[in-house]
């Protein structure tokens, strides 16, 4: 993960881009990794109590944490997967209708339960109303028949000053990855009463 924080006036912001372990059966590893990055960001000690040395000249002062900002955003390839195997699907992926593919959301705890993961307690997400973002045959609109379709690329946010304006997948961008990028546009209130600005997050691999 990569995390950055800054302030605009008296309003604090945190943006964290993550790439969690891939694989249909690695749910526990993903949860552990997400808990680690959420807990250790900006901290001088790791979860085991060991010291985390300065990086690129920046001290880890244990003054801030990822969730403790006025506006916090966590996004990237979280690799969340539906709890179903290829063998359990009603038919081959190439023969599944869009309606059948979208129905896989009911088997994905990260979509149908809140929080999406225990480490994201207090974070919200817009409606995941777009088709799966993984896995496609690069350069085509065809899903890979060797992977269960999944909504791996996501954007989560937290803060009373944050309002989601748009959340979407960009299905036409199909030539650079086997994922489809996802973006979110937010309106956030700055420190001055009545002042606002916009923040955009993009999750892609």
Coordinates of N, CA, C and O in Angstrom, one line a residue, residues 5-191:
X5 N -1.0 11.8 3.2 CA -1.9 12.7 4.0 C -1.5 14.1 3.8 O -0.3 14.4 3.6
X6 N -2.4 15.0 3.8 CA -2.1 16.5 3.7 C -3.4 17.2 4.3 O -4.4 16.6 4.5
X7 N -3.2 18.5 4.4 CA -4.3 19.4 4.9 C -4.5 20.5 3.9 O -3.6 21.0 3.3
X8 N -5.8 20.8 3.7 CA -6.2 22.0 3.0 C -6.9 22.9 4.0 O -8.0 22.5 4.4
X9 N -6.3 24.0 4.4 CA -6.8 24.7 5.4 C -6.8 23.9 6.7 O -5.8 23.3 7.1
X10 N -8.0 23.8 7.4 CA -8.0 23.0 8.6 C -8.6 21.6 8.3 O -8.8 20.8 9.3
X11 N -8.8 21.2 7.1 CA -9.4 19.9 6.7 C -8.2 18.9 6.4 O -7.4 19.2 5.5
X12 N -8.2 17.8 7.0 CA -7.2 16.8 6.8 C -7.7 15.7 5.8 O -8.9 15.3 5.9
X13 N -6.8 15.2 5.0 CA -7.1 14.2 4.0 C -6.1 13.1 4.0 O -5.0 13.3 4.3
X14 N -6.6 11.9 3.8 CA -5.8 10.7 3.6 C -6.2 9.9 2.4 O -7.4 9.6 2.3
X15 N -5.2 9.6 1.6 CA -5.5 8.7 0.4 C -4.6 7.5 0.5 O -3.4 7.6 0.7
X16 N -5.2 6.3 0.4 CA -4.4 5.1 0.5 C -4.7 4.2 -0.6 O -5.9 3.8 -0.8
X17 N -3.7 3.9 -1.4 CA -3.9 2.9 -2.6 C -3.3 1.6 -2.1 O -2.2 1.5 -1.7
X18 N -4.1 0.5 -2.3 CA -3.7 -0.8 -1.9 C -3.8 -1.8 -3.0 O -4.6 -1.6 -4.0
X19 N -3.0 -2.8 -2.9 CA -3.1 -4.0 -3.8 C -2.9 -5.2 -2.9 O -1.8 -5.6 -2.5
X20 N -4.1 -5.9 -2.7 CA -4.1 -7.0 -1.7 C -3.8 -8.3 -2.4 O -3.9 -8.4 -3.7
X21 N -3.4 -9.4 -1.7 CA -3.1 -10.7 -2.3 C -4.2 -11.2 -3.2 O -5.4 -11.1 -2.9
X22 N -3.8 -11.7 -4.3 CA -4.8 -12.3 -5.3 C -5.0 -13.7 -5.0 O -4.3 -14.4 -4.3
X23 N -6.1 -14.3 -5.7 CA -6.4 -15.7 -5.5 C -7.8 -15.9 -4.9 O -8.1 -15.2 -3.9
X24 N -8.5 -16.9 -5.5 CA -9.8 -17.1 -5.0 C -9.9 -17.6 -3.5 O -10.9 -17.2 -2.8
X25 N -8.9 -18.3 -3.1 CA -9.0 -18.9 -1.7 C -8.2 -18.1 -0.7 O -8.0 -18.6 0.4
X26 N -7.7 -16.9 -1.0 CA -6.9 -16.1 -0.1 C -7.6 -15.0 0.7 O -7.0 -14.0 1.0
X27 N -8.8 -15.3 1.0 CA -9.6 -14.3 1.7 C -9.0 -13.9 3.1 O -8.9 -12.7 3.4
X28 N -8.5 -14.9 3.8 CA -7.9 -14.6 5.1 C -6.7 -13.7 5.0 O -6.4 -12.8 5.7
X29 N -5.8 -14.1 4.0 CA -4.6 -13.3 3.7 C -4.9 -11.9 3.3 O -4.2 -10.9 3.8
X30 N -6.0 -11.7 2.5 CA -6.3 -10.3 2.1 C -6.8 -9.5 3.4 O -6.4 -8.3 3.5
X31 N -7.6 -10.1 4.2 CA -8.1 -9.4 5.4 C -6.9 -9.1 6.3 O -6.9 -8.0 6.9
X32 N -6.0 -10.0 6.5 CA -4.8 -9.7 7.3 C -3.9 -8.6 6.8 O -3.5 -7.7 7.5
X33 N -3.7 -8.6 5.4 CA -2.9 -7.6 4.8 C -3.6 -6.2 4.9 O -2.9 -5.2 5.2
X34 N -4.9 -6.2 4.7 CA -5.6 -4.9 4.8 C -5.6 -4.4 6.3 O -5.4 -3.1 6.5
X35 N -5.7 -5.2 7.2 CA -5.6 -4.8 8.6 C -4.3 -4.3 8.9 O -4.1 -3.2 9.6
X36 N -3.2 -4.9 8.4 CA -1.9 -4.4 8.6 C -1.6 -3.1 8.0 O -1.1 -2.2 8.7
X37 N -2.0 -2.8 6.8 CA -1.7 -1.5 6.2 C -2.6 -0.4 6.8 O -2.1 0.7 6.9
X38 N -3.8 -0.7 7.2 CA -4.6 0.3 7.8 C -4.1 0.6 9.2 O -4.2 1.8 9.6
X39 N -3.5 -0.4 9.9 CA -3.0 -0.1 11.3 C -1.7 0.5 11.3 O -1.4 1.4 12.1
X40 N -0.8 0.1 10.3 CA 0.6 0.6 10.4 C 0.8 1.9 9.6 O 1.9 2.5 9.8
X41 N -0.1 2.3 8.8 CA 0.1 3.6 8.1 C 0.5 4.7 9.0 O -0.3 5.0 10.0
X42 N 1.6 5.4 8.7 CA 2.0 6.6 9.5 C 2.5 6.2 10.9 O 2.8 7.1 11.7
X43 N 2.6 4.9 11.2 CA 3.0 4.5 12.6 C 4.5 4.2 12.7 O 5.1 3.7 11.7
X44 N 5.1 4.4 13.8 CA 6.5 4.2 14.1 C 6.7 2.7 14.5 O 7.9 2.3 14.5
X45 N 5.7 2.0 14.8 CA 5.8 0.6 15.1 C 4.9 -0.3 14.3 O 3.8 0.2 13.9
X46 N 5.3 -1.5 14.0 CA 4.4 -2.4 13.3 C 3.5 -3.2 14.3 O 3.6 -2.9 15.5
X47 N 2.7 -4.1 13.8 CA 1.7 -4.8 14.6 C 2.4 -5.6 15.7 O 1.8 -5.9 16.7
X48 N 3.6 -6.0 15.5 CA 4.3 -6.8 16.4 C 5.2 -6.0 17.4 O 5.9 -6.6 18.3
X49 N 5.1 -4.7 17.3 CA 5.8 -3.9 18.2 C 7.2 -3.5 17.8 O 7.9 -2.8 18.5
X50 N 7.6 -3.9 16.6 CA 8.9 -3.6 16.1 C 9.0 -2.2 15.5 O 7.9 -1.7 15.0
X51 N 10.1 -1.6 15.5 CA 10.3 -0.3 14.9 C 10.2 -0.3 13.4 O 10.7 -1.1 12.7
X52 N 9.5 0.8 12.9 CA 9.5 1.0 11.4 C 10.4 2.2 11.1 O 10.1 3.3 11.5
X53 N 11.5 2.0 10.4 CA 12.5 3.0 10.2 C 11.9 4.1 9.2 O 10.9 3.9 8.5
X54 N 12.5 5.3 9.2 CA 12.1 6.4 8.3 C 12.2 5.9 6.9 O 13.0 5.0 6.5
X55 N 11.3 6.4 6.0 CA 11.3 6.0 4.6 C 11.4 7.3 3.7 O 10.6 8.2 3.9
X56 N 12.4 7.3 2.8 CA 12.6 8.4 1.9 C 12.7 9.7 2.7 O 12.3 10.8 2.3
X57 N 13.3 9.6 3.9 CA 13.5 10.8 4.7 C 12.4 11.2 5.6 O 12.5 12.2 6.4
X58 N 11.2 10.5 5.5 CA 10.1 10.9 6.3 C 10.0 10.0 7.6 O 10.2 8.8 7.5
X59 N 9.9 10.7 8.7 CA 9.8 10.0 10.0 C 8.4 9.4 10.1 O 7.4 10.0 9.7
X60 N 8.3 8.3 10.8 CA 7.0 7.7 11.2 C 6.7 8.1 12.6 O 7.2 7.4 13.5
X61 N 6.0 9.1 12.8 CA 5.8 9.7 14.1 C 4.7 9.2 15.0 O 4.5 9.6 16.1
X62 N 3.9 8.2 14.4 CA 2.7 7.7 15.1 C 1.8 8.8 15.6 O 1.0 8.6 16.6
X63 N 1.7 9.9 14.8 CA 0.8 11.0 15.2 C -0.5 10.8 14.5 O -1.6 11.2 15.1
X64 N -0.5 10.2 13.3 CA -1.8 10.0 12.6 C -2.1 8.6 12.3 O -1.2 7.7 12.4
X65 N -3.3 8.3 11.9 CA -3.7 7.0 11.4 C -4.6 7.2 10.2 O -5.2 8.3 10.0
X66 N -4.8 6.1 9.4 CA -5.5 6.3 8.1 C -6.9 6.7 8.3 O -7.4 7.5 7.5
X67 N -7.6 6.2 9.3 CA -9.0 6.5 9.4 C -9.2 7.9 10.2 O -10.3 8.4 10.1
X68 N -8.2 8.4 10.9 CA -8.4 9.5 11.7 C -8.2 10.8 11.0 O -7.5 11.7 11.5
X69 N -8.8 11.0 9.9 CA -8.8 12.3 9.1 C -10.2 12.7 8.8 O -11.2 11.9 8.9
X70 N -10.4 14.0 8.5 CA -11.7 14.5 8.1 C -12.2 13.8 6.9 O -13.4 13.5 6.8
X71 N -11.3 13.5 6.0 CA -11.7 12.8 4.7 C -10.7 11.7 4.4 O -9.5 12.0 4.2
X72 N -11.1 10.4 4.4 CA -10.2 9.3 4.2 C -10.7 8.5 3.0 O -11.9 8.2 2.9
X73 N -9.8 8.0 2.2 CA -10.1 7.3 1.0 C -9.2 6.1 0.9 O -8.0 6.2 1.0
X74 N -9.8 4.9 0.7 CA -9.0 3.7 0.5 C -9.4 3.1 -0.8 O -10.7 2.8 -1.0
X75 N -8.5 2.8 -1.7 CA -8.9 2.4 -3.1 C -7.8 1.5 -3.7 O -6.7 1.5 -3.3
X76 N -8.2 0.8 -4.8 CA -7.2 0.0 -5.5 C -7.7 -1.4 -5.8 O -8.9 -1.6 -5.8
X77 N -6.8 -2.3 -6.0 CA -7.2 -3.7 -6.3 C -7.2 -4.4 -5.0 O -6.2 -5.0 -4.5
X78 N -8.4 -4.5 -4.4 CA -8.5 -5.2 -3.1 C -8.7 -6.7 -3.3 O -8.7 -7.4 -2.3
X79 N -8.9 -7.1 -4.5 CA -9.0 -8.5 -4.9 C -10.1 -9.3 -4.2 O -10.0 -10.5 -4.0
X80 N -11.1 -8.6 -3.8 CA -12.3 -9.3 -3.2 C -12.9 -10.2 -4.2 O -12.9 -9.9 -5.4
X81 N -13.4 -11.4 -3.8 CA -13.9 -12.4 -4.7 C -15.2 -13.0 -4.2 O -15.4 -13.1 -2.9
X82 N -16.1 -13.4 -5.1 CA -17.4 -14.1 -4.7 C -17.0 -15.4 -4.1 O -16.0 -16.1 -4.5
X83 N -17.8 -15.9 -3.1 CA -17.5 -17.2 -2.5 C -18.1 -18.3 -3.4 O -19.1 -19.0 -3.0
X84 N -17.5 -18.6 -4.5 CA -18.1 -19.6 -5.4 C -16.9 -20.0 -6.3 O -16.0 -19.2 -6.7
X85 N -16.9 -21.3 -6.7 CA -15.8 -21.8 -7.6 C -16.4 -21.9 -9.0 O -17.6 -21.8 -9.3
X86 N -15.5 -22.0 -10.0 CA -15.9 -22.2 -11.4 C -16.8 -23.4 -11.6 O -17.8 -23.3 -12.3
X87 N -16.6 -24.4 -10.8 CA -17.4 -25.7 -11.0 C -18.8 -25.5 -10.4 O -19.7 -26.2 -10.8
X88 N -19.0 -24.5 -9.6 CA -20.3 -24.2 -9.0 C -21.2 -23.3 -9.8 O -22.4 -23.1 -9.5
X89 N -20.6 -22.7 -10.8 CA -21.4 -21.8 -11.7 C -22.4 -22.5 -12.5 O -22.2 -23.7 -12.9
X90 N -23.5 -21.9 -12.8 CA -24.6 -22.6 -13.5 C -24.2 -23.1 -14.9 O -24.7 -24.1 -15.5
X91 N -23.3 -22.4 -15.5 CA -22.8 -22.7 -16.9 C -21.4 -22.0 -17.1 O -21.0 -21.2 -16.3
X92 N -20.8 -22.3 -18.2 CA -19.5 -21.7 -18.5 C -19.6 -20.2 -18.6 O -20.7 -19.7 -19.0
X93 N -18.6 -19.5 -18.2 CA -18.7 -18.0 -18.1 C -19.0 -17.4 -19.5 O -19.8 -16.4 -19.6
X94 N -18.5 -18.0 -20.6 CA -18.8 -17.5 -21.9 C -20.3 -17.5 -22.2 O -20.8 -16.8 -23.1
X95 N -21.0 -18.4 -21.6 CA -22.5 -18.6 -21.8 C -23.4 -18.0 -20.8 O -24.6 -18.1 -20.9
X96 N -22.8 -17.3 -19.8 CA -23.6 -16.7 -18.8 C -24.1 -15.3 -19.3 O -23.4 -14.6 -20.0
X97 N -25.3 -15.0 -18.9 CA -25.9 -13.7 -19.3 C -25.4 -12.7 -18.3 O -24.8 -13.0 -17.2
X98 N -25.5 -11.4 -18.7 CA -25.1 -10.3 -17.7 C -25.8 -10.4 -16.4 O -25.3 -10.2 -15.4
X99 N -27.1 -10.7 -16.5 CA -27.9 -10.9 -15.3 C -27.4 -11.9 -14.4 O -27.3 -11.8 -13.2
X100 N -26.9 -13.1 -15.0 CA -26.4 -14.1 -14.2 C -25.0 -13.7 -13.6 O -24.7 -14.1 -12.4
X101 N -24.2 -13.0 -14.3 CA -22.9 -12.5 -13.8 C -23.1 -11.6 -12.7 O -22.5 -11.7 -11.6
X102 N -24.1 -10.6 -12.8 CA -24.3 -9.7 -11.8 C -24.9 -10.3 -10.5 O -24.7 -9.8 -9.4
X103 N -25.5 -11.5 -10.7 CA -26.1 -12.2 -9.5 C -25.0 -12.7 -8.6 O -25.2 -13.0 -7.4
X104 N -23.7 -12.8 -9.1 CA -22.6 -13.2 -8.3 C -22.4 -12.3 -7.1 O -21.7 -12.6 -6.2
X105 N -22.9 -11.0 -7.2 CA -22.7 -10.1 -6.1 C -23.3 -10.6 -4.8 O -22.8 -10.3 -3.7
X106 N -24.3 -11.4 -4.9 CA -25.0 -12.0 -3.7 C -24.1 -13.0 -3.0 O -24.3 -13.3 -1.8
X107 N -23.0 -13.4 -3.7 CA -22.1 -14.4 -3.1 C -20.8 -13.7 -2.7 O -19.8 -14.4 -2.3
X108 N -20.7 -12.4 -2.8 CA -19.5 -11.6 -2.5 C -19.8 -10.8 -1.3 O -20.5 -9.8 -1.3
X109 N -19.2 -11.2 -0.1 CA -19.5 -10.5 1.1 C -19.0 -9.0 1.1 O -19.6 -8.2 1.7
X110 N -18.0 -8.7 0.3 CA -17.5 -7.4 0.2 C -18.6 -6.4 -0.5 O -18.5 -5.2 -0.3
X111 N -19.5 -7.0 -1.2 CA -20.5 -6.2 -1.9 C -21.8 -6.2 -1.1 O -22.4 -5.2 -0.9
X112 N -22.2 -7.4 -0.6 CA -23.5 -7.5 0.1 C -23.5 -7.3 1.6 O -24.6 -7.4 2.2
X113 N -22.3 -7.2 2.2 CA -22.2 -7.0 3.6 C -21.5 -5.7 3.9 O -20.7 -5.2 3.1
X114 N -21.7 -5.1 5.1 CA -21.0 -3.9 5.5 C -20.6 -4.1 7.0 O -21.4 -4.6 7.8
X115 N -19.3 -3.9 7.3 CA -18.3 -3.4 6.3 C -17.8 -4.4 5.3 O -18.0 -5.6 5.6
X116 N -17.2 -4.0 4.3 CA -16.7 -5.0 3.3 C -15.6 -5.9 3.9 O -15.5 -7.0 3.5
X117 N -14.9 -5.3 4.8 CA -13.9 -6.1 5.6 C -13.8 -5.4 7.0 O -14.1 -4.2 7.1
X118 N -13.5 -6.2 8.0 CA -13.4 -5.6 9.3 C -12.5 -4.4 9.4 O -12.7 -3.5 10.2
X119 N -11.4 -4.4 8.6 CA -10.5 -3.3 8.6 C -11.1 -2.0 8.0 O -10.5 -0.9 8.2
X120 N -12.2 -2.1 7.4 CA -12.8 -1.0 6.7 C -14.1 -0.5 7.6 O -14.9 0.2 7.0
X121 N -14.1 -0.9 8.8 CA -15.2 -0.4 9.7 C -15.2 1.1 9.7 O -14.2 1.8 9.8
X122 N -16.4 1.6 9.5 CA -16.6 3.1 9.4 C -16.5 3.7 8.0 O -16.8 4.9 7.8
X123 N -16.0 2.9 7.0 CA -15.9 3.3 5.7 C -17.2 3.0 4.9 O -17.8 2.0 5.1
X124 N -17.5 3.8 3.9 CA -18.7 3.6 3.1 C -18.2 3.4 1.7 O -17.1 3.6 1.3
X125 N -19.1 2.9 0.8 CA -18.9 2.7 -0.6 C -20.2 3.0 -1.4 O -21.3 2.8 -0.8
X126 N -20.0 3.5 -2.6 CA -21.2 3.7 -3.4 C -21.7 2.4 -3.9 O -21.2 1.4 -3.7
X127 N -22.9 2.5 -4.5 CA -23.5 1.3 -5.0 C -22.6 0.6 -6.1 O -22.2 1.3 -7.1
X128 N -22.4 -0.6 -6.0 CA -21.5 -1.3 -7.0 C -22.5 -1.8 -8.1 O -22.9 -3.0 -8.2
X129 N -22.9 -0.9 -9.0 CA -23.9 -1.1 -10.0 C -23.3 -1.5 -11.3 O -24.0 -1.6 -12.3
X130 N -22.0 -1.7 -11.4 CA -21.3 -2.0 -12.6 C -20.9 -3.4 -12.7 O -20.8 -4.1 -11.7
X131 N -20.6 -3.9 -13.9 CA -20.2 -5.3 -14.1 C -18.9 -5.6 -13.4 O -18.2 -4.7 -13.0
X132 N -18.5 -6.9 -13.3 CA -17.3 -7.2 -12.7 C -16.1 -6.5 -13.4 O -16.1 -6.2 -14.6
X133 N -15.1 -6.2 -12.6 CA -13.9 -5.5 -13.2 C -12.7 -6.5 -13.4 O -11.7 -6.1 -13.9
X134 N -13.0 -7.8 -13.2 CA -11.9 -8.8 -13.3 C -12.6 -10.1 -13.6 O -13.6 -10.4 -13.0
X135 N -12.0 -11.0 -14.4 CA -10.8 -10.9 -15.2 C -11.3 -10.9 -16.7 O -12.0 -11.8 -17.1
X136 N -10.7 -10.0 -17.5 CA -11.0 -9.9 -18.9 C -9.8 -10.4 -19.7 O -8.7 -10.4 -19.3
X137 N -10.2 -10.8 -20.9 CA -9.1 -11.1 -21.9 C -8.7 -9.7 -22.5 O -9.5 -8.9 -23.0
X138 N -7.4 -9.4 -22.3 CA -6.9 -8.1 -22.6 C -7.3 -7.7 -24.1 O -7.1 -8.5 -25.0
X139 N -7.8 -6.5 -24.2 CA -8.1 -6.0 -25.6 C -9.5 -6.4 -26.0 O -9.9 -6.0 -27.1
X140 N -10.3 -7.1 -25.2 CA -11.6 -7.5 -25.5 C -12.6 -7.2 -24.4 O -12.2 -6.8 -23.3
X141 N -13.9 -7.4 -24.7 CA -14.9 -7.3 -23.7 C -15.3 -8.7 -23.1 O -16.3 -8.8 -22.4
X142 N -14.5 -9.7 -23.4 CA -14.8 -11.1 -23.0 C -14.2 -11.4 -21.6 O -13.0 -11.1 -21.4
X143 N -14.9 -12.0 -20.7 CA -14.4 -12.4 -19.4 C -13.5 -13.7 -19.6 O -13.8 -14.5 -20.5
X144 N -12.5 -13.8 -18.8 CA -11.6 -14.9 -18.9 C -12.4 -16.1 -18.3 O -12.9 -16.1 -17.2
X145 N -12.5 -17.2 -19.1 CA -13.3 -18.4 -18.6 C -12.6 -19.2 -17.5 O -13.2 -20.1 -17.0
X146 N -11.3 -18.8 -17.2 CA -10.6 -19.6 -16.2 C -10.6 -18.9 -14.8 O -10.0 -19.3 -13.9
X147 N -11.4 -17.8 -14.7 CA -11.5 -17.1 -13.4 C -13.0 -16.8 -13.1 O -13.7 -16.4 -14.1
X148 N -13.3 -16.8 -11.9 CA -14.7 -16.4 -11.5 C -14.7 -14.9 -11.6 O -13.9 -14.2 -11.0
X149 N -15.7 -14.3 -12.3 CA -15.8 -12.8 -12.4 C -15.8 -12.2 -11.0 O -16.5 -12.8 -10.1
X150 N -15.2 -11.1 -10.8 CA -15.1 -10.5 -9.5 C -15.0 -9.0 -9.6 O -14.6 -8.4 -10.6
X151 N -15.5 -8.3 -8.5 CA -15.4 -6.9 -8.3 C -14.2 -6.6 -7.5 O -14.3 -6.3 -6.3
X152 N -13.0 -6.7 -8.1 CA -11.8 -6.6 -7.3 C -11.4 -5.1 -7.1 O -10.7 -4.8 -6.1
X153 N -11.8 -4.2 -8.0 CA -11.3 -2.8 -8.0 C -12.3 -1.9 -7.4 O -13.4 -1.7 -7.9
X154 N -12.0 -1.3 -6.2 CA -13.0 -0.6 -5.4 C -12.5 0.7 -4.8 O -11.3 0.9 -4.7
X155 N -13.5 1.5 -4.4 CA -13.1 2.8 -3.7 C -14.0 2.9 -2.5 O -15.3 2.8 -2.6
X156 N -13.4 3.1 -1.3 CA -14.1 3.3 -0.1 C -13.7 4.7 0.5 O -12.7 5.2 0.3
X157 N -14.7 5.2 1.3 CA -14.4 6.6 1.8 C -15.0 6.7 3.2 O -15.9 6.0 3.6
X158 N -14.6 7.7 3.9 CA -15.0 8.0 5.3 C -14.9 9.5 5.6 O -14.0 10.1 5.2
X159 N -15.9 10.0 6.3 CA -15.9 11.4 6.7 C -17.2 12.1 6.5 O -17.9 11.9 5.5
X160 N -17.6 12.9 7.5 CA -18.9 13.6 7.4 C -18.8 14.7 6.4 O -19.9 15.1 5.9
X161 N -17.7 15.1 5.9 CA -17.5 16.1 4.9 C -17.5 15.6 3.5 O -17.3 16.4 2.6
X162 N -17.6 14.3 3.4 CA -17.4 13.7 2.1 C -18.7 13.3 1.5 O -19.6 12.6 2.1
X163 N -19.0 13.7 0.2 CA -20.2 13.3 -0.5 C -19.8 12.7 -1.8 O -19.1 13.3 -2.6
X164 N -20.3 11.4 -2.0 CA -20.0 10.8 -3.3 C -20.9 11.3 -4.4 O -22.1 11.4 -4.3
X165 N -20.2 11.7 -5.5 CA -20.9 12.3 -6.7 C -21.1 11.3 -7.8 O -22.1 11.2 -8.5
X166 N -20.1 10.4 -8.0 CA -20.1 9.4 -9.1 C -19.2 8.2 -8.7 O -18.1 8.4 -8.2
X167 N -19.7 7.0 -9.1 CA -18.9 5.8 -8.9 C -19.1 4.9 -10.1 O -20.3 4.5 -10.3
X168 N -18.1 4.6 -10.8 CA -18.3 3.9 -12.0 C -17.1 3.1 -12.5 O -16.0 3.3 -12.0
X169 N -17.3 2.1 -13.3 CA -16.3 1.3 -13.9 C -16.1 1.8 -15.4 O -17.1 2.3 -16.0
X170 N -14.9 1.8 -15.9 CA -14.7 2.2 -17.3 C -14.4 1.0 -18.2 O -13.3 0.6 -18.4
X171 N -15.5 0.5 -18.7 CA -15.4 -0.8 -19.4 C -14.8 -0.7 -20.7 O -14.3 -1.7 -21.3
X172 N -14.7 0.5 -21.3 CA -14.2 0.7 -22.6 C -12.6 0.7 -22.6 O -12.0 0.6 -23.6
X173 N -12.0 0.8 -21.4 CA -10.6 0.9 -21.3 C -10.1 -0.6 -21.1 O -9.9 -1.1 -20.0
X174 N -9.9 -1.2 -22.3 CA -9.7 -2.7 -22.3 C -8.4 -3.1 -22.8 O -8.1 -4.4 -23.0
X175 N -7.5 -2.2 -23.2 CA -6.2 -2.6 -23.9 C -5.0 -2.7 -23.0 O -3.9 -3.1 -23.5
X176 N -5.0 -2.3 -21.8 CA -3.8 -2.3 -21.0 C -3.8 -3.2 -19.8 O -2.7 -3.3 -19.1
X177 N -4.9 -3.9 -19.5 CA -4.9 -4.7 -18.3 C -6.0 -5.7 -18.4 O -7.0 -5.6 -19.2
X178 N -6.0 -6.8 -17.6 CA -7.1 -7.7 -17.5 C -8.1 -7.3 -16.5 O -9.1 -8.0 -16.2
X179 N -7.9 -6.1 -15.9 CA -8.9 -5.4 -15.0 C -9.6 -4.3 -15.8 O -9.0 -3.8 -16.8
X180 N -10.7 -3.8 -15.3 CA -11.3 -2.6 -15.8 C -11.2 -1.6 -14.6 O -11.5 -1.9 -13.5
X181 N -10.7 -0.4 -14.9 CA -10.5 0.6 -13.9 C -11.8 1.1 -13.4 O -12.8 1.1 -14.1
X182 N -11.8 1.5 -12.1 CA -13.0 2.1 -11.4 C -12.6 3.5 -10.9 O -11.5 3.7 -10.4
X183 N -13.5 4.4 -11.0 CA -13.2 5.7 -10.5 C -14.4 6.2 -9.6 O -15.5 5.8 -9.8
X184 N -14.1 7.1 -8.7 CA -15.1 7.7 -7.9 C -14.8 9.2 -7.8 O -13.6 9.6 -7.7
X185 N -15.8 10.0 -7.9 CA -15.7 11.5 -7.8 C -16.4 11.9 -6.5 O -17.6 11.5 -6.3
X186 N -15.8 12.7 -5.7 CA -16.3 13.2 -4.5 C -16.4 14.7 -4.4 O -15.6 15.4 -5.0
X187 N -17.4 15.2 -3.6 CA -17.4 16.6 -3.2 C -17.1 16.7 -1.7 O -17.8 15.9 -1.0
X188 N -16.1 17.4 -1.3 CA -15.7 17.5 0.1 C -15.7 18.9 0.5 O -15.4 19.8 -0.2
X189 N -16.1 19.1 1.8 CA -16.2 20.4 2.4 C -14.8 20.7 3.0 O -14.3 19.9 3.8
X190 N -14.3 21.9 2.7 CA -13.0 22.3 3.2 C -13.3 23.0 4.6 O -14.4 23.1 5.0
X191 N -12.1 23.5 5.1 CA -12.2 24.0 6.5 C -13.1 25.3 6.6 O -13.8 25.5 7.6

